[in-house]
Amino acid sequence: MVGNADLRSLPRDCTPPQNTDRSKMYLSKIVHGFKSSVTRMIRKQWNHHRFGWQRSFYDHVIRNDEDLHRVRTYIQNNPLSWELDEDNRTNWKMGNADLRSLRRTR
């Protein structure tokens, strides 16, 4: 789920760009290409022209099993905290103090 869009119906058969030296494919270029492709598909399939991504992303090199476990746990639990996130538009009516008190009760 990205925003309000269910992406399960998007095609899974993504092919890498042709004539590209893969040794020069930095993560930022890969993420940019992915976001561009998905944005075009969403705007075309669902006529959702206001769709957008957050400006940046966080990348991290996973160095061991403990690190991998921590990242997996974060990915699994992150959507659960969206309802209390300050960036969630449904929370903009509430003040930050209200959000902090809600977080403490969970």
mmCIF file of C-alpha atoms in Angstrom:
data_model
loop_
_atom_site.group_PDB
_atom_site.id
_atom_site.type_symbol
_atom_site.label_atom_id
_atom_site.label_comp_id
_atom_site.label_asym_id
_atom_site.label_seq_id
_atom_site.Cartn_x
_atom_site.Cartn_y
_atom_site.Cartn_z
ATOM 1 C CA MET A 1 0.000 0.000 0.000
ATOM 2 C CA VAL A 2 1.441 3.368 -1.022
ATOM 3 C CA GLY A 3 -0.645 6.263 0.237
ATOM 4 C CA ASN A 4 -4.183 5.241 -0.623
ATOM 5 C CA ALA A 5 -3.193 3.149 -3.651
ATOM 6 C CA ASP A 6 -3.112 -0.629 -3.511
ATOM 7 C CA LEU A 7 -0.140 -1.603 -5.674
ATOM 8 C CA ARG A 8 -0.841 -5.350 -5.799
ATOM 9 C CA SER A 9 -2.269 -4.995 -9.302
ATOM 10 C CA LEU A 10 0.887 -3.398 -10.718
ATOM 11 C CA PRO A 11 2.905 -5.578 -13.104
ATOM 12 C CA ARG A 12 5.751 -7.518 -11.524
ATOM 13 C CA ASP A 13 7.721 -8.068 -14.727
ATOM 14 C CA CYS A 14 10.051 -5.067 -14.511
ATOM 15 C CA THR A 15 13.049 -5.322 -16.795
ATOM 16 C CA PRO A 16 16.299 -3.414 -16.252
ATOM 17 C CA PRO A 17 17.214 -0.635 -18.687
ATOM 18 C CA GLN A 18 19.016 -1.845 -21.798
ATOM 19 C CA ASN A 19 22.579 -0.795 -22.688
ATOM 20 C CA THR A 20 23.366 0.151 -19.109
ATOM 21 C CA ASP A 21 26.656 -0.480 -17.358
ATOM 22 C CA ARG A 22 25.390 -2.078 -14.145
ATOM 23 C CA SER A 23 28.587 -1.193 -12.284
ATOM 24 C CA LYS A 24 27.472 2.450 -12.507
ATOM 25 C CA MET A 25 23.889 1.850 -11.363
ATOM 26 C CA TYR A 26 23.920 3.564 -8.002
ATOM 27 C CA LEU A 27 21.079 2.908 -5.605
ATOM 28 C CA SER A 28 19.774 6.457 -6.039
ATOM 29 C CA LYS A 29 19.456 5.920 -9.820
ATOM 30 C CA ILE A 30 17.681 2.596 -9.305
ATOM 31 C CA VAL A 31 15.221 4.111 -6.812
ATOM 32 C CA HIS A 32 14.638 7.098 -9.121
ATOM 33 C CA GLY A 33 13.884 4.763 -12.039
ATOM 34 C CA PHE A 34 11.533 2.643 -9.919
ATOM 35 C CA LYS A 35 9.657 5.682 -8.590
ATOM 36 C CA SER A 36 9.363 7.169 -12.092
ATOM 37 C CA SER A 37 7.987 3.937 -13.565
ATOM 38 C CA VAL A 38 5.504 3.340 -10.751
ATOM 39 C CA THR A 39 4.344 6.970 -10.837
ATOM 40 C CA ARG A 40 3.634 6.738 -14.584
ATOM 41 C CA MET A 41 1.713 3.473 -14.099
ATOM 42 C CA ILE A 42 -0.378 4.855 -11.222
ATOM 43 C CA ARG A 43 -1.216 8.028 -13.109
ATOM 44 C CA LYS A 44 -2.156 6.039 -16.219
ATOM 45 C CA GLN A 45 -4.034 3.101 -14.629
ATOM 46 C CA TRP A 46 -5.872 4.983 -11.895
ATOM 47 C CA ASN A 47 -5.932 8.509 -13.349
ATOM 48 C CA HIS A 48 -4.383 9.633 -10.064
ATOM 49 C CA HIS A 49 -2.411 12.700 -11.188
ATOM 50 C CA ARG A 50 -1.726 14.046 -7.707
ATOM 51 C CA PHE A 51 0.189 10.902 -6.676
ATOM 52 C CA GLY A 52 3.675 11.593 -5.366
ATOM 53 C CA TRP A 53 6.495 10.124 -3.323
ATOM 54 C CA GLN A 54 8.386 11.490 -0.370
ATOM 55 C CA ARG A 55 11.415 13.463 -1.537
ATOM 56 C CA SER A 56 14.190 11.177 -0.367
ATOM 57 C CA PHE A 57 14.843 7.693 0.905
ATOM 58 C CA TYR A 58 17.042 6.113 3.533
ATOM 59 C CA ASP A 59 19.533 3.523 2.396
ATOM 60 C CA HIS A 60 21.570 1.324 4.669
ATOM 61 C CA VAL A 61 24.088 -1.444 4.018
ATOM 62 C CA ILE A 62 23.038 -4.581 5.899
ATOM 63 C CA ARG A 63 26.208 -6.035 7.356
ATOM 64 C CA ASN A 64 25.080 -8.970 9.506
ATOM 65 C CA ASP A 65 22.100 -11.073 10.596
ATOM 66 C CA GLU A 66 21.305 -8.800 13.543
ATOM 67 C CA ASP A 67 21.158 -5.797 11.237
ATOM 68 C CA LEU A 68 18.953 -7.721 8.797
ATOM 69 C CA HIS A 69 16.575 -8.691 11.610
ATOM 70 C CA ARG A 70 16.324 -5.050 12.764
ATOM 71 C CA VAL A 71 15.535 -3.836 9.227
ATOM 72 C CA ARG A 72 12.937 -6.563 8.679
ATOM 73 C CA THR A 73 11.260 -5.713 11.991
ATOM 74 C CA TYR A 74 11.174 -2.028 11.050
ATOM 75 C CA ILE A 75 9.618 -2.808 7.651
ATOM 76 C CA GLN A 76 6.961 -5.033 9.224
ATOM 77 C CA ASN A 77 6.075 -2.582 12.008
ATOM 78 C CA ASN A 78 6.352 0.722 10.148
ATOM 79 C CA PRO A 79 2.881 0.636 8.505
ATOM 80 C CA LEU A 80 1.330 0.085 11.940
ATOM 81 C CA SER A 81 2.581 3.476 13.137
ATOM 82 C CA TRP A 82 1.253 5.400 10.093
ATOM 83 C CA GLU A 83 -1.990 6.357 11.821
ATOM 84 C CA LEU A 84 0.043 8.273 14.422
ATOM 85 C CA ASP A 85 2.586 9.755 12.009
ATOM 86 C CA GLU A 86 2.852 13.556 11.862
ATOM 87 C CA ASP A 87 3.080 13.342 8.047
ATOM 88 C CA ASN A 88 -0.258 11.526 7.785
ATOM 89 C CA ARG A 89 -2.771 14.099 6.537
ATOM 90 C CA THR A 90 -5.513 12.733 8.775
ATOM 91 C CA ASN A 91 -3.437 13.892 11.758
ATOM 92 C CA TRP A 92 -2.935 17.463 10.558
ATOM 93 C CA LYS A 93 -6.012 18.592 12.458
ATOM 94 C CA MET A 94 -4.408 17.395 15.684
ATOM 95 C CA GLY A 95 -1.508 19.223 17.285
ATOM 96 C CA ASN A 96 1.905 17.624 17.772
ATOM 97 C CA ALA A 97 1.328 17.444 21.530
ATOM 98 C CA ASP A 98 -1.812 15.357 20.928
ATOM 99 C CA LEU A 99 0.137 12.985 18.672
ATOM 100 C CA ARG A 100 2.911 12.572 21.243
ATOM 101 C CA SER A 101 0.402 11.691 23.953
ATOM 102 C CA LEU A 102 -1.263 9.133 21.647
ATOM 103 C CA ARG A 103 2.109 7.528 20.897
ATOM 104 C CA ARG A 104 2.815 7.103 24.627
ATOM 105 C CA THR A 105 -0.428 5.195 25.146
ATOM 106 C CA ARG A 106 0.391 2.572 22.502
#
